[in-house]
PDB file of C-alpha atoms in Angstrom:
ATOM      1  CA  MET A   1     -29.220 -46.091  -1.490  1.00 56.00           C
ATOM      2  CA  LYS A   2     -27.591 -49.381  -0.535  1.00 60.00           C
ATOM      3  CA  ILE A   3     -25.022 -50.019   2.220  1.00 58.00           C
ATOM      4  CA  LYS A   4     -22.227 -52.533   1.694  1.00 60.00           C
ATOM      5  CA  TRP A   5     -20.219 -53.942   4.619  1.00 57.00           C
ATOM      6  CA  ASN A   6     -16.580 -54.600   4.006  1.00 57.00           C
ATOM      7  CA  ILE A   7     -15.524 -57.597   6.090  1.00 54.00           C
ATOM      8  CA  THR A   8     -12.176 -58.247   4.411  1.00 56.00           C
ATOM      9  CA  SER A   9      -8.991 -57.630   6.345  1.00 55.00           C
ATOM     10  CA  ARG A  10      -7.204 -54.374   5.638  1.00 60.00           C
ATOM     11  CA  PRO A  11      -3.983 -52.829   6.965  1.00 60.00           C
ATOM     12  CA  PRO A  12      -4.503 -50.262   9.720  1.00 61.00           C
ATOM     13  CA  PRO A  13      -5.004 -46.766   8.305  1.00 61.00           C
ATOM     14  CA  LEU A  14      -2.492 -43.986   8.746  1.00 61.00           C
ATOM     15  CA  ALA A  15      -2.956 -41.246  11.311  1.00 58.00           C
ATOM     16  CA  SER A  16      -3.902 -38.777   8.599  1.00 57.00           C
ATOM     17  CA  GLN A  17      -6.457 -41.186   7.138  1.00 58.00           C
ATOM     18  CA  THR A  18      -8.134 -42.093  10.419  1.00 56.00           C
ATOM     19  CA  ALA A  19     -11.786 -41.023  10.406  1.00 56.00           C
ATOM     20  CA  ARG A  20     -13.405 -39.418  13.399  1.00 58.00           C
ATOM     21  CA  PRO A  21     -15.723 -41.688  15.419  1.00 56.00           C
ATOM     22  CA  ARG A  22     -19.329 -41.360  14.439  1.00 55.00           C
ATOM     23  CA  THR A  23     -21.899 -40.658  17.159  1.00 52.00           C
ATOM     24  CA  LEU A  24     -24.980 -42.812  16.783  1.00 51.00           C
ATOM     25  CA  HIS A  25     -28.236 -42.970  18.695  1.00 50.00           C
ATOM     26  CA  ARG A  26     -29.278 -45.849  20.850  1.00 51.00           C
ATOM     27  CA  PRO A  27     -30.640 -48.876  18.926  1.00 50.00           C
ATOM     28  CA  GLY A  28     -34.021 -48.797  20.671  1.00 49.00           C
ATOM     29  CA  PHE A  29     -35.134 -45.439  19.282  1.00 47.00           C
ATOM     30  CA  TYR A  30     -35.651 -46.410  15.644  1.00 46.00           C
ATOM     31  CA  ARG A  31     -38.720 -47.940  14.105  1.00 49.00           C
ATOM     32  CA  ALA A  32     -38.178 -51.458  12.748  1.00 47.00           C
ATOM     33  CA  ASN A  33     -38.428 -52.007   8.992  1.00 48.00           C
ATOM     34  CA  ALA A  34     -39.043 -48.294   8.430  1.00 50.00           C
ATOM     35  CA  ALA A  35     -38.041 -47.104   4.950  1.00 51.00           C
ATOM     36  CA  PRO A  36     -36.545 -43.587   4.760  1.00 52.00           C
ATOM     37  CA  ALA A  37     -38.769 -40.960   3.207  1.00 53.00           C
ATOM     38  CA  LEU A  38     -37.926 -39.512  -0.176  1.00 53.00           C
ATOM     39  CA  GLY A  39     -35.405 -36.705   0.097  1.00 53.00           C
ATOM     40  CA  SER A  40     -34.269 -37.727   3.611  1.00 54.00           C
ATOM     41  CA  ALA A  41     -30.770 -38.735   4.646  1.00 56.00           C
ATOM     42  CA  ALA A  42     -29.411 -42.248   4.259  1.00 54.00           C
ATOM     43  CA  PRO A  43     -30.181 -44.749   7.085  1.00 54.00           C
ATOM     44  CA  SER A  44     -27.581 -45.091   9.824  1.00 54.00           C
ATOM     45  CA  TRP A  45     -25.608 -48.282  10.281  1.00 51.00           C
ATOM     46  CA  HIS A  46     -27.771 -49.551  13.174  1.00 49.00           C
ATOM     47  CA  GLN A  47     -30.914 -49.153  11.000  1.00 53.00           C
ATOM     48  CA  ALA A  48     -29.347 -51.211   8.223  1.00 50.00           C
ATOM     49  CA  ARG A  49     -28.157 -53.964  10.614  1.00 53.00           C
ATOM     50  CA  PRO A  50     -30.626 -54.049  13.574  1.00 53.00           C
ATOM     51  CA  ARG A  51     -29.697 -57.548  14.788  1.00 54.00           C
ATOM     52  CA  TYR A  52     -25.981 -56.859  14.861  1.00 51.00           C
ATOM     53  CA  CYS A  53     -26.574 -53.527  16.574  1.00 53.00           C
ATOM     54  CA  SER A  54     -28.767 -55.084  19.279  1.00 54.00           C
ATOM     55  CA  ARG A  55     -26.104 -57.684  20.125  1.00 55.00           C
ATOM     56  CA  LEU A  56     -23.417 -55.020  20.176  1.00 52.00           C
ATOM     57  CA  ALA A  57     -25.485 -52.780  22.438  1.00 53.00           C
ATOM     58  CA  SER A  58     -26.353 -55.579  24.867  1.00 56.00           C
ATOM     59  CA  SER A  59     -22.726 -56.698  25.219  1.00 54.00           C
ATOM     60  CA  SER A  60     -21.256 -53.228  25.656  1.00 53.00           C
ATOM     61  CA  LYS A  61     -21.393 -51.107  28.757  1.00 49.00           C
ATOM     62  CA  ALA A  62     -22.335 -48.077  26.731  1.00 47.00           C
ATOM     63  CA  SER A  63     -25.801 -49.519  26.171  1.00 47.00           C
ATOM     64  CA  GLN A  64     -26.475 -49.460  29.907  1.00 52.00           C
ATOM     65  CA  SER A  65     -25.672 -45.768  30.235  1.00 50.00           C
ATOM     66  CA  THR A  66     -27.550 -42.821  28.832  1.00 51.00           C
ATOM     67  CA  SER A  67     -24.624 -41.741  26.649  1.00 52.00           C
ATOM     68  CA  PRO A  68     -24.938 -42.440  22.905  1.00 55.00           C
ATOM     69  CA  LEU A  69     -22.972 -45.178  21.163  1.00 56.00           C
ATOM     70  CA  THR A  70     -19.737 -44.351  19.379  1.00 62.00           C
ATOM     71  CA  LEU A  71     -18.513 -46.245  16.341  1.00 58.00           C
ATOM     72  CA  PRO A  72     -14.930 -47.612  16.695  1.00 60.00           C
ATOM     73  CA  ASN A  73     -12.170 -46.360  14.430  1.00 67.00           C
ATOM     74  CA  ASN A  74     -11.622 -49.851  13.059  1.00 63.00           C
ATOM     75  CA  PRO A  75     -12.246 -49.799   9.281  1.00 61.00           C
ATOM     76  CA  LEU A  76     -14.234 -53.034   9.594  1.00 61.00           C
ATOM     77  CA  PHE A  77     -16.989 -51.098  11.385  1.00 61.00           C
ATOM     78  CA  GLN A  78     -17.069 -48.208   8.914  1.00 61.00           C
ATOM     79  CA  PRO A  79     -20.062 -48.520   6.526  1.00 59.00           C
ATOM     80  CA  GLN A  80     -19.410 -48.045   2.835  1.00 60.00           C
ATOM     81  CA  ILE A  81     -22.218 -46.347   0.926  1.00 58.00           C
ATOM     82  CA  SER A  82     -22.372 -47.429  -2.704  1.00 54.00           C
ATOM     83  CA  ARG A  83     -22.989 -44.699  -5.246  1.00 59.00           C
ATOM     84  CA  VAL A  84     -25.846 -46.483  -7.034  1.00 54.00           C
ATOM     85  CA  PRO A  85     -28.429 -44.116  -8.528  1.00 54.00           C
ATOM     86  CA  ILE A  86     -31.995 -44.587  -7.339  1.00 54.00           C
ATOM     87  CA  VAL A  87     -34.293 -45.389 -10.255  1.00 52.00           C
ATOM     88  CA  PHE A  88     -38.026 -44.986  -9.747  1.00 50.00           C
ATOM     89  CA  GLY A  89     -40.549 -47.031 -11.704  1.00 53.00           C
ATOM     90  CA  ARG A  90     -42.900 -44.111 -12.296  1.00 55.00           C
ATOM     91  CA  SER A  91     -42.669 -40.362 -12.377  1.00 58.00           C
ATOM     92  CA  PHE A  92     -43.926 -38.153  -9.576  1.00 63.00           C
ATOM     93  CA  SER A  93     -46.216 -36.185 -11.884  1.00 65.00           C
ATOM     94  CA  GLN A  94     -49.819 -37.335 -12.046  1.00 72.00           C
ATOM     95  CA  THR A  95     -50.477 -35.393 -15.255  1.00 72.00           C
ATOM     96  CA  PRO A  96     -50.571 -37.741 -18.291  1.00 74.00           C
ATOM     97  CA  ILE A  97     -48.265 -37.101 -21.209  1.00 71.00           C
ATOM     98  CA  PRO A  98     -50.251 -35.339 -23.992  1.00 71.00           C
ATOM     99  CA  PRO A  99     -50.441 -37.268 -27.287  1.00 81.00           C
ATOM    100  CA  ALA A 100     -49.634 -34.111 -29.266  1.00 86.00           C
ATOM    101  CA  THR A 101     -48.513 -30.591 -28.519  1.00 88.00           C
ATOM    102  CA  ILE A 102     -50.500 -27.489 -29.446  1.00 89.00           C
ATOM    103  CA  ASN A 103     -48.184 -26.648 -32.343  1.00 91.00           C
ATOM    104  CA  GLN A 104     -48.427 -30.182 -33.699  1.00 90.00           C
ATOM    105  CA  THR A 105     -52.220 -30.016 -33.510  1.00 89.00           C
ATOM    106  CA  ILE A 106     -52.273 -26.682 -35.358  1.00 91.00           C
ATOM    107  CA  ARG A 107     -50.120 -28.132 -38.132  1.00 91.00           C
ATOM    108  CA  GLY A 108     -52.694 -30.884 -38.580  1.00 89.00           C
ATOM    109  CA  CYS A 109     -51.219 -33.995 -37.002  1.00 87.00           C
ATOM    110  CA  ARG A 110     -54.606 -35.408 -36.022  1.00 86.00           C
ATOM    111  CA  LYS A 111     -56.310 -37.145 -38.901  1.00 87.00           C
ATOM    112  CA  PRO A 112     -59.514 -39.199 -38.746  1.00 88.00           C
ATOM    113  CA  ARG A 113     -59.111 -42.926 -39.060  1.00 87.00           C
ATOM    114  CA  THR A 114     -60.201 -44.367 -42.380  1.00 89.00           C
ATOM    115  CA  LYS A 115     -62.501 -47.350 -42.072  1.00 88.00           C
ATOM    116  CA  GLY A 116     -61.771 -50.327 -44.259  1.00 89.00           C
ATOM    117  CA  LYS A 117     -64.272 -51.476 -46.850  1.00 90.00           C
ATOM    118  CA  LYS A 118     -66.274 -54.584 -46.066  1.00 92.00           C
ATOM    119  CA  ALA A 119     -66.508 -55.570 -49.763  1.00 93.00           C
ATOM    120  CA  PRO A 120     -63.420 -54.132 -51.487  1.00 93.00           C
ATOM    121  CA  ALA A 121     -63.800 -56.205 -54.680  1.00 94.00           C
ATOM    122  CA  LEU A 122     -67.082 -54.460 -55.550  1.00 92.00           C
ATOM    123  CA  GLU A 123     -65.244 -51.095 -55.759  1.00 91.00           C
ATOM    124  CA  GLY A 124     -68.122 -49.161 -54.215  1.00 90.00           C
ATOM    125  CA  CYS A 125     -70.836 -50.721 -56.389  1.00 93.00           C
ATOM    126  CA  PRO A 126     -73.925 -52.352 -54.831  1.00 94.00           C
ATOM    127  CA  GLN A 127     -73.601 -55.439 -57.059  1.00 94.00           C
ATOM    128  CA  LYS A 128     -71.211 -56.821 -59.634  1.00 94.00           C
ATOM    129  CA  LYS A 129     -71.827 -59.235 -62.461  1.00 95.00           C
ATOM    130  CA  GLY A 130     -69.633 -62.297 -62.659  1.00 95.00           C
ATOM    131  CA  VAL A 131     -69.116 -65.792 -64.035  1.00 95.00           C
ATOM    132  CA  CYS A 132     -68.832 -68.897 -61.847  1.00 94.00           C
ATOM    133  CA  THR A 133     -65.543 -70.735 -62.275  1.00 94.00           C
ATOM    134  CA  LYS A 134     -65.922 -73.352 -59.529  1.00 94.00           C
ATOM    135  CA  ILE A 135     -68.730 -74.728 -57.322  1.00 95.00           C
ATOM    136  CA  TYR A 136     -67.711 -76.525 -54.132  1.00 95.00           C
ATOM    137  CA  THR A 137     -68.511 -76.947 -50.422  1.00 94.00           C
ATOM    138  CA  VAL A 138     -66.741 -75.877 -47.237  1.00 94.00           C
ATOM    139  CA  LYS A 139     -67.165 -76.582 -43.524  1.00 95.00           C
ATOM    140  CA  PRO A 140     -67.948 -73.834 -40.997  1.00 94.00           C
ATOM    141  CA  ARG A 141     -65.822 -73.127 -37.967  1.00 94.00           C
ATOM    142  CA  LYS A 142     -66.602 -74.334 -34.464  1.00 92.00           C
ATOM    143  CA  PRO A 143     -69.031 -74.921 -32.878  1.00 93.00           C
ATOM    144  CA  ASN A 144     -71.122 -75.172 -36.065  1.00 93.00           C
ATOM    145  CA  SER A 145     -71.040 -78.247 -38.245  1.00 94.00           C
ATOM    146  CA  ALA A 146     -72.503 -78.364 -41.758  1.00 93.00           C
ATOM    147  CA  VAL A 147     -71.684 -78.481 -45.462  1.00 94.00           C
ATOM    148  CA  ARG A 148     -71.986 -74.987 -46.938  1.00 94.00           C
ATOM    149  CA  LYS A 149     -72.172 -74.379 -50.697  1.00 94.00           C
ATOM    150  CA  VAL A 150     -69.903 -71.676 -52.108  1.00 95.00           C
ATOM    151  CA  ALA A 151     -68.846 -70.573 -55.579  1.00 95.00           C
ATOM    152  CA  LYS A 152     -65.703 -68.963 -56.932  1.00 95.00           C
ATOM    153  CA  VAL A 153     -66.788 -66.091 -59.169  1.00 95.00           C
ATOM    154  CA  LYS A 154     -64.743 -63.951 -61.547  1.00 95.00           C
ATOM    155  CA  LEU A 155     -66.250 -60.465 -61.541  1.00 95.00           C
ATOM    156  CA  SER A 156     -66.561 -58.091 -64.480  1.00 94.00           C
ATOM    157  CA  ASN A 157     -63.669 -55.984 -63.142  1.00 92.00           C
ATOM    158  CA  GLY A 158     -61.322 -58.972 -63.345  1.00 92.00           C
ATOM    159  CA  LYS A 159     -61.218 -59.784 -59.621  1.00 94.00           C
ATOM    160  CA  THR A 160     -61.983 -63.280 -58.340  1.00 95.00           C
ATOM    161  CA  VAL A 161     -63.959 -63.737 -55.112  1.00 95.00           C
ATOM    162  CA  VAL A 162     -65.574 -66.568 -53.184  1.00 96.00           C
ATOM    163  CA  ALA A 163     -69.322 -66.031 -52.670  1.00 95.00           C
ATOM    164  CA  TYR A 164     -71.826 -67.889 -50.532  1.00 95.00           C
ATOM    165  CA  ILE A 165     -74.842 -69.649 -52.059  1.00 94.00           C
ATOM    166  CA  GLN A 166     -77.911 -69.048 -49.868  1.00 92.00           C
ATOM    167  CA  GLY A 167     -81.027 -71.183 -49.506  1.00 91.00           C
ATOM    168  CA  GLU A 168     -81.813 -74.845 -49.967  1.00 91.00           C
ATOM    169  CA  GLY A 169     -80.780 -76.220 -53.341  1.00 90.00           C
ATOM    170  CA  HIS A 170     -79.361 -74.356 -56.341  1.00 91.00           C
ATOM    171  CA  ASN A 171     -78.960 -74.720 -60.097  1.00 90.00           C
ATOM    172  CA  LEU A 172     -75.520 -73.157 -60.458  1.00 92.00           C
ATOM    173  CA  GLN A 173     -72.747 -74.795 -62.425  1.00 91.00           C
ATOM    174  CA  GLU A 174     -69.542 -73.728 -64.096  1.00 93.00           C
ATOM    175  CA  HIS A 175     -69.868 -70.712 -66.466  1.00 93.00           C
ATOM    176  CA  SER A 176     -73.176 -69.622 -64.866  1.00 93.00           C
ATOM    177  CA  VAL A 177     -73.666 -65.838 -64.910  1.00 94.00           C
ATOM    178  CA  VAL A 178     -74.586 -64.507 -61.465  1.00 94.00           C
ATOM    179  CA  LEU A 179     -74.979 -61.231 -59.580  1.00 95.00           C
ATOM    180  CA  VAL A 180     -72.717 -60.805 -56.540  1.00 95.00           C
ATOM    181  CA  ARG A 181     -73.471 -58.487 -53.618  1.00 94.00           C
ATOM    182  CA  GLY A 182     -71.690 -57.713 -50.372  1.00 94.00           C
ATOM    183  CA  GLY A 183     -72.404 -59.487 -47.099  1.00 93.00           C
ATOM    184  CA  ARG A 184     -70.282 -61.745 -44.943  1.00 92.00           C
ATOM    185  CA  THR A 185     -71.117 -65.180 -43.610  1.00 92.00           C
ATOM    186  CA  ILE A 186     -70.446 -65.424 -39.892  1.00 91.00           C
ATOM    187  CA  ASP A 187     -69.261 -69.022 -39.568  1.00 92.00           C
ATOM    188  CA  LEU A 188     -67.335 -69.183 -42.870  1.00 93.00           C
ATOM    189  CA  ILE A 189     -63.870 -67.671 -42.716  1.00 92.00           C
ATOM    190  CA  GLY A 190     -62.988 -65.159 -45.413  1.00 91.00           C
ATOM    191  CA  LEU A 191     -66.390 -65.006 -47.145  1.00 93.00           C
ATOM    192  CA  LYS A 192     -67.452 -61.377 -47.706  1.00 94.00           C
ATOM    193  CA  TYR A 193     -69.849 -61.810 -50.643  1.00 95.00           C
ATOM    194  CA  LYS A 194     -73.150 -63.506 -51.452  1.00 95.00           C
ATOM    195  CA  ILE A 195     -74.868 -64.427 -54.699  1.00 95.00           C
ATOM    196  CA  VAL A 196     -78.252 -62.809 -55.343  1.00 94.00           C
ATOM    197  CA  ARG A 197     -80.967 -65.423 -55.865  1.00 93.00           C
ATOM    198  CA  GLY A 198     -83.520 -64.947 -58.629  1.00 91.00           C
ATOM    199  CA  ALA A 199     -81.142 -62.793 -60.731  1.00 89.00           C
ATOM    200  CA  LEU A 200     -79.624 -63.830 -64.098  1.00 91.00           C
ATOM    201  CA  ASP A 201     -78.886 -67.575 -64.204  1.00 90.00           C
ATOM    202  CA  PHE A 202     -79.442 -68.161 -60.489  1.00 90.00           C
ATOM    203  CA  ALA A 203     -83.010 -69.355 -59.759  1.00 91.00           C
ATOM    204  CA  GLY A 204     -84.895 -68.737 -56.520  1.00 91.00           C
ATOM    205  CA  VAL A 205     -85.605 -71.260 -53.774  1.00 92.00           C
ATOM    206  CA  VAL A 206     -88.404 -73.646 -54.700  1.00 90.00           C
ATOM    207  CA  GLY A 207     -91.354 -73.725 -52.280  1.00 87.00           C
ATOM    208  CA  ARG A 208     -90.193 -70.815 -50.140  1.00 90.00           C
ATOM    209  CA  LYS A 209     -93.093 -69.180 -48.272  1.00 89.00           C
ATOM    210  CA  THR A 210     -91.417 -66.733 -45.867  1.00 89.00           C
ATOM    211  CA  SER A 211     -88.750 -64.123 -46.576  1.00 90.00           C
ATOM    212  CA  ARG A 212     -89.341 -64.624 -50.318  1.00 90.00           C
ATOM    213  CA  SER A 213     -87.605 -61.396 -51.330  1.00 91.00           C
ATOM    214  CA  LYS A 214     -84.306 -62.624 -49.883  1.00 91.00           C
ATOM    215  CA  TYR A 215     -84.447 -65.853 -51.886  1.00 91.00           C
ATOM    216  CA  GLY A 216     -85.856 -64.626 -55.214  1.00 90.00           C
ATOM    217  CA  VAL A 217     -89.318 -66.171 -54.922  1.00 90.00           C
ATOM    218  CA  LYS A 218     -92.333 -64.427 -56.435  1.00 89.00           C
ATOM    219  CA  LYS A 219     -95.666 -64.208 -54.694  1.00 88.00           C
ATOM    220  CA  PRO A 220     -97.900 -67.256 -55.355  1.00 85.00           C
ATOM    221  CA  LYS A 221    -100.904 -66.722 -57.628  1.00 82.00           C
ATOM    222  CA  ASP A 222    -103.409 -67.996 -55.064  1.00 79.00           C
ATOM    223  CA  GLU A 223    -102.415 -65.110 -52.725  1.00 74.00           C
ATOM    224  CA  LEU A 224    -102.920 -62.392 -55.339  1.00 66.00           C
TER     225      LEU A 224
END
């Protein structure tokens, strides 16, 4: 609740409109900068203007006596309380708002979230056969720096995807028939598929000794 002071000149009020003098307490009995508690009455005029009240009390003889101060009938000294509603930033209740009521829950408002597919072009299949339409290179995102080989493949279901070519060296060219599986490449944006090495027209990595199954390399004869 805010208090506005009207300092403009007004004509003297009529006898019927004259307000009774308000009886106020001495200015030394209030606590400075004390905000009124919620639900309490509005602050008196000496609490709203402590400096003005202290000067008025020191200059008047009423401050030296034990009798309380009286507010003059002059309209300039009458406080005007503005009717501004108090808006609080948060509610008084500490109970959180429930996401759904009991009736809404019974009707079945809560549904499990559906997870998106990591390889939607495969349509639930482990691999898809396709034909290479373009072989090119791309650069990875920061902080990596390289030249990565990728291929644009048209799958048997009619969808076109960009797949990553793993390993060192490859024999792919346009119109090569390959087998595409799911699997993203971390530093290449938008790549969700990889080409299986050692399947169809795609040969394995030459001279690979470790992790041969990932690169389509058979076991050497001297190790049999």
